[in-house]
Amino acid sequence: MIRTKNVSSVSDRIYGTIKNEIFSCVFSPGDVMTIDSLASRFEVSRTPVREALLALCKEGLLLVRPRVGFCVTPVDVREIIETYSLRILLEKEAVRLAVTRISSETLLQLGRIMELPIHQYNHQFHSLIAKESGWGVLADVLETLLDKSARTRACLLHAEKHYARESLKGNYGHRDIYDALLRRDEEKAVAAMERHLEEAKNRVLKAISIV
């Protein structure tokens, strides 16, 4: 988001707040928001609100509904399948590259964050591995895909308590990925990442079928 100074800082703040609220399901799929209501809430003019909302539209989080407002996009099964399929392709490559490049400090950090509940560290776990691949563009693309996955999980956690309970158990394959990285075992790291993401995709699709 590149704009002039004053509008930029206000718009970025609004953008970040609304994006977080979409990911945490304060705004659920299908909810409508308007420029006027948000301008009143944030006590700003319409311009920075409009720019923030249009930026979220570009990311696929909102849709413009003429004469209505901006609608939070629904969780789409096809998008979930495409997102996880792309993640499998890219994160297998990311972890393969990271095996020989990952620093001792990052390994320690991965070990520490896995002590947290999974919903608090999942994004960071995958993001750190992507960054350690050494490929900046790959890490940037994966960051977008991780955002999409995070939003899907948040909506399902919000909608289905059974899924929430199951999602907070265990580390769902993170330990296998971590152990393979510690041993610098490329084959096992790639296999563990693929298995982990396939299982994650299947859990999400199963949750959708019961929500």
GROMACS .gro file of C-alpha atoms in nm:
model
  211
    1MET     CA    1   0.000   0.000   0.000
    2ILE     CA    2   0.191   0.308  -0.127
    3ARG     CA    3   0.029   0.645  -0.067
    4THR     CA    4   0.109   0.994   0.061
    5LYS     CA    5   0.232   1.015   0.421
    6ASN     CA    6  -0.066   1.118   0.633
    7VAL     CA    7  -0.333   0.922   0.447
    8SER     CA    8  -0.097   0.626   0.422
    9SER     CA    9  -0.039   0.588   0.794
   10VAL     CA   10  -0.409   0.617   0.880
   11SER     CA   11  -0.513   0.387   0.597
   12ASP     CA   12  -0.250   0.129   0.692
   13ARG     CA   13  -0.378   0.128   1.050
   14ILE     CA   14  -0.737   0.076   0.935
   15TYR     CA   15  -0.628  -0.188   0.683
   16GLY     CA   16  -0.437  -0.383   0.949
   17THR     CA   17  -0.720  -0.365   1.201
   18ILE     CA   18  -0.990  -0.480   0.959
   19LYS     CA   19  -0.769  -0.754   0.814
   20ASN     CA   20  -0.705  -0.891   1.164
   21GLU     CA   21  -1.077  -0.877   1.238
   22ILE     CA   22  -1.156  -1.070   0.921
   23PHE     CA   23  -0.897  -1.334   1.010
   24SER     CA   24  -1.031  -1.363   1.365
   25CYS     CA   25  -1.393  -1.368   1.239
   26VAL     CA   26  -1.500  -1.048   1.412
   27PHE     CA   27  -1.626  -0.995   1.057
   28SER     CA   28  -1.760  -1.330   0.933
   29PRO     CA   29  -1.801  -1.435   0.568
   30GLY     CA   30  -2.096  -1.249   0.420
   31ASP     CA   31  -2.082  -0.958   0.665
   32VAL     CA   32  -2.114  -0.613   0.512
   33MET     CA   33  -1.923  -0.302   0.613
   34THR     CA   34  -1.960   0.051   0.482
   35ILE     CA   35  -1.717   0.336   0.441
   36ASP     CA   36  -1.936   0.571   0.648
   37SER     CA   37  -1.969   0.334   0.944
   38LEU     CA   38  -1.597   0.263   0.950
   39ALA     CA   39  -1.509   0.632   0.911
   40SER     CA   40  -1.727   0.701   1.215
   41ARG     CA   41  -1.573   0.413   1.410
   42PHE     CA   42  -1.213   0.517   1.341
   43GLU     CA   43  -1.298   0.889   1.356
   44VAL     CA   44  -1.138   0.964   1.021
   45SER     CA   45  -1.246   1.088   0.679
   46ARG     CA   46  -1.380   0.855   0.411
   47THR     CA   47  -1.059   0.860   0.202
   48PRO     CA   48  -0.829   0.642   0.417
   49VAL     CA   49  -1.115   0.401   0.485
   50ARG     CA   50  -1.187   0.364   0.115
   51GLU     CA   51  -0.820   0.299   0.039
   52ALA     CA   52  -0.795   0.038   0.315
   53LEU     CA   53  -1.106  -0.143   0.192
   54LEU     CA   54  -0.992  -0.139  -0.171
   55ALA     CA   55  -0.658  -0.286  -0.064
   56LEU     CA   56  -0.845  -0.568   0.110
   57CYS     CA   57  -1.047  -0.620  -0.207
   58LYS     CA   58  -0.723  -0.667  -0.401
   59GLU     CA   59  -0.626  -0.939  -0.153
   60GLY     CA   60  -0.956  -1.116  -0.209
   61LEU     CA   61  -1.084  -1.057   0.144
   62LEU     CA   62  -1.364  -0.818   0.046
   63LEU     CA   63  -1.601  -0.775  -0.247
   64VAL     CA   64  -1.758  -0.446  -0.357
   65ARG     CA   65  -2.136  -0.460  -0.354
   66PRO     CA   66  -2.274  -0.150  -0.532
   67ARG     CA   67  -2.517   0.055  -0.320
   68VAL     CA   68  -2.460  -0.186  -0.030
   69GLY     CA   69  -2.098  -0.167   0.082
   70PHE     CA   70  -1.807  -0.408   0.109
   71CYS     CA   71  -1.884  -0.774   0.174
   72VAL     CA   72  -1.648  -1.021   0.342
   73THR     CA   73  -1.580  -1.295   0.090
   74PRO     CA   74  -1.708  -1.644   0.172
   75VAL     CA   75  -1.484  -1.939   0.253
   76ASP     CA   76  -1.473  -2.122  -0.079
   77VAL     CA   77  -1.402  -2.497  -0.102
   78ARG     CA   78  -1.230  -2.463  -0.438
   79GLU     CA   79  -1.005  -2.188  -0.304
   80ILE     CA   80  -0.914  -2.403  -0.003
   81ILE     CA   81  -0.815  -2.692  -0.228
   82GLU     CA   82  -0.615  -2.464  -0.459
   83THR     CA   83  -0.445  -2.290  -0.166
   84TYR     CA   84  -0.334  -2.611  -0.002
   85SER     CA   85  -0.228  -2.764  -0.335
   86LEU     CA   86  -0.006  -2.464  -0.402
   87ARG     CA   87   0.128  -2.471  -0.048
   88ILE     CA   88   0.224  -2.835  -0.087
   89LEU     CA   89   0.418  -2.761  -0.406
   90LEU     CA   90   0.592  -2.453  -0.270
   91GLU     CA   91   0.652  -2.559   0.089
   92LYS     CA   92   0.809  -2.887  -0.019
   93GLU     CA   93   1.059  -2.680  -0.217
   94ALA     CA   94   1.099  -2.431   0.066
   95VAL     CA   95   1.182  -2.697   0.324
   96ARG     CA   96   1.413  -2.873   0.077
   97LEU     CA   97   1.610  -2.553   0.032
   98ALA     CA   98   1.598  -2.475   0.405
   99VAL     CA   99   1.750  -2.807   0.513
  100THR     CA  100   2.105  -2.697   0.434
  101ARG     CA  101   2.053  -2.325   0.499
  102ILE     CA  102   1.852  -2.299   0.817
  103SER     CA  103   2.045  -2.137   1.101
  104SER     CA  104   2.091  -2.277   1.451
  105GLU     CA  105   1.910  -1.969   1.584
  106THR     CA  106   1.603  -2.037   1.370
  107LEU     CA  107   1.603  -2.404   1.473
  108LEU     CA  108   1.604  -2.293   1.836
  109GLN     CA  109   1.320  -2.052   1.763
  110LEU     CA  110   1.115  -2.326   1.595
  111GLY     CA  111   1.170  -2.550   1.895
  112ARG     CA  112   1.056  -2.278   2.135
  113ILE     CA  113   0.740  -2.178   1.951
  114MET     CA  114   0.622  -2.539   1.929
  115GLU     CA  115   0.569  -2.524   2.306
  116LEU     CA  116   0.277  -2.286   2.238
  117PRO     CA  117  -0.076  -2.392   2.138
  118ILE     CA  118  -0.071  -2.472   1.767
  119HIS     CA  119  -0.304  -2.189   1.666
  120GLN     CA  120  -0.056  -1.940   1.813
  121TYR     CA  121   0.250  -2.056   1.623
  122ASN     CA  122   0.138  -2.237   1.306
  123HIS     CA  123   0.177  -1.936   1.074
  124GLN     CA  124   0.514  -1.841   1.219
  125PHE     CA  125   0.643  -2.198   1.193
  126HIS     CA  126   0.579  -2.218   0.820
  127SER     CA  127   0.686  -1.859   0.758
  128LEU     CA  128   1.023  -1.910   0.927
  129ILE     CA  129   1.099  -2.218   0.719
  130ALA     CA  130   1.004  -2.034   0.399
  131LYS     CA  131   1.235  -1.746   0.485
  132GLU     CA  132   1.519  -1.986   0.557
  133SER     CA  133   1.488  -2.121   0.202
  134GLY     CA  134   1.681  -1.815   0.092
  135TRP     CA  135   1.433  -1.744  -0.186
  136GLY     CA  136   1.261  -1.413  -0.112
  137VAL     CA  137   0.992  -1.440  -0.380
  138LEU     CA  138   0.902  -1.791  -0.263
  139ALA     CA  139   0.870  -1.666   0.095
  140ASP     CA  140   0.651  -1.372  -0.016
  141VAL     CA  141   0.415  -1.594  -0.217
  142LEU     CA  142   0.386  -1.838   0.070
  143GLU     CA  143   0.305  -1.554   0.309
  144THR     CA  144  -0.003  -1.475   0.100
  145LEU     CA  145  -0.106  -1.841   0.095
  146LEU     CA  146  -0.052  -1.871   0.471
  147ASP     CA  147  -0.281  -1.571   0.520
  148LYS     CA  148  -0.551  -1.745   0.317
  149SER     CA  149  -0.512  -2.064   0.521
  150ALA     CA  150  -0.517  -1.870   0.849
  151ARG     CA  151  -0.846  -1.705   0.758
  152THR     CA  152  -1.003  -2.039   0.669
  153ARG     CA  153  -0.897  -2.195   0.999
  154ALA     CA  154  -1.020  -1.895   1.198
  155CYS     CA  155  -1.364  -1.907   1.038
  156LEU     CA  156  -1.395  -2.278   1.104
  157LEU     CA  157  -1.273  -2.245   1.461
  158HIS     CA  158  -1.533  -1.975   1.512
  159ALA     CA  159  -1.814  -2.179   1.357
  160GLU     CA  160  -1.750  -2.530   1.482
  161LYS     CA  161  -1.649  -2.610   1.841
  162HIS     CA  162  -1.560  -2.971   1.762
  163TYR     CA  163  -1.313  -2.855   1.499
  164ALA     CA  164  -1.174  -2.604   1.746
  165ARG     CA  165  -1.108  -2.875   2.005
  166GLU     CA  166  -0.940  -3.102   1.753
  167SER     CA  167  -0.733  -2.820   1.605
  168LEU     CA  168  -0.582  -2.733   1.940
  169LYS     CA  169  -0.451  -3.085   1.999
  170GLY     CA  170  -0.097  -3.190   1.911
  171ASN     CA  171   0.132  -3.032   1.654
  172TYR     CA  172  -0.004  -3.215   1.347
  173GLY     CA  173   0.331  -3.304   1.191
  174HIS     CA  174   0.533  -2.999   1.288
  175ARG     CA  175   0.752  -3.214   1.512
  176ASP     CA  176   0.837  -3.448   1.222
  177ILE     CA  177   0.934  -3.151   1.003
  178TYR     CA  178   1.140  -3.000   1.284
  179ASP     CA  179   1.321  -3.326   1.361
  180ALA     CA  180   1.411  -3.372   0.993
  181LEU     CA  181   1.548  -3.017   0.980
  182LEU     CA  182   1.755  -3.082   1.292
  183ARG     CA  183   1.906  -3.388   1.123
  184ARG     CA  184   1.949  -3.200   0.794
  185ASP     CA  185   1.758  -3.485   0.627
  186GLU     CA  186   1.620  -3.346   0.302
  187GLU     CA  187   1.415  -3.649   0.200
  188LYS     CA  188   1.241  -3.682   0.536
  189ALA     CA  189   1.183  -3.306   0.566
  190VAL     CA  190   1.012  -3.292   0.227
  191ALA     CA  191   0.804  -3.603   0.300
  192ALA     CA  192   0.703  -3.470   0.643
  193MET     CA  193   0.597  -3.135   0.498
  194GLU     CA  194   0.387  -3.298   0.227
  195ARG     CA  195   0.221  -3.533   0.475
  196HIS     CA  196   0.152  -3.250   0.718
  197LEU     CA  197  -0.014  -3.026   0.458
  198GLU     CA  198  -0.218  -3.308   0.303
  199GLU     CA  199  -0.352  -3.393   0.650
  200ALA     CA  200  -0.424  -3.025   0.721
  201LYS     CA  201  -0.617  -2.992   0.394
  202ASN     CA  202  -0.822  -3.303   0.472
  203ARG     CA  203  -0.903  -3.179   0.824
  204VAL     CA  204  -1.026  -2.846   0.690
  205LEU     CA  205  -1.241  -3.009   0.420
  206LYS     CA  206  -1.386  -3.250   0.677
  207ALA     CA  207  -1.466  -2.958   0.906
  208ILE     CA  208  -1.646  -2.776   0.627
  209SER     CA  209  -1.863  -3.082   0.568
  210ILE     CA  210  -1.988  -3.071   0.929
  211VAL     CA  211  -2.016  -2.695   0.980
   0.00000   0.00000   0.00000
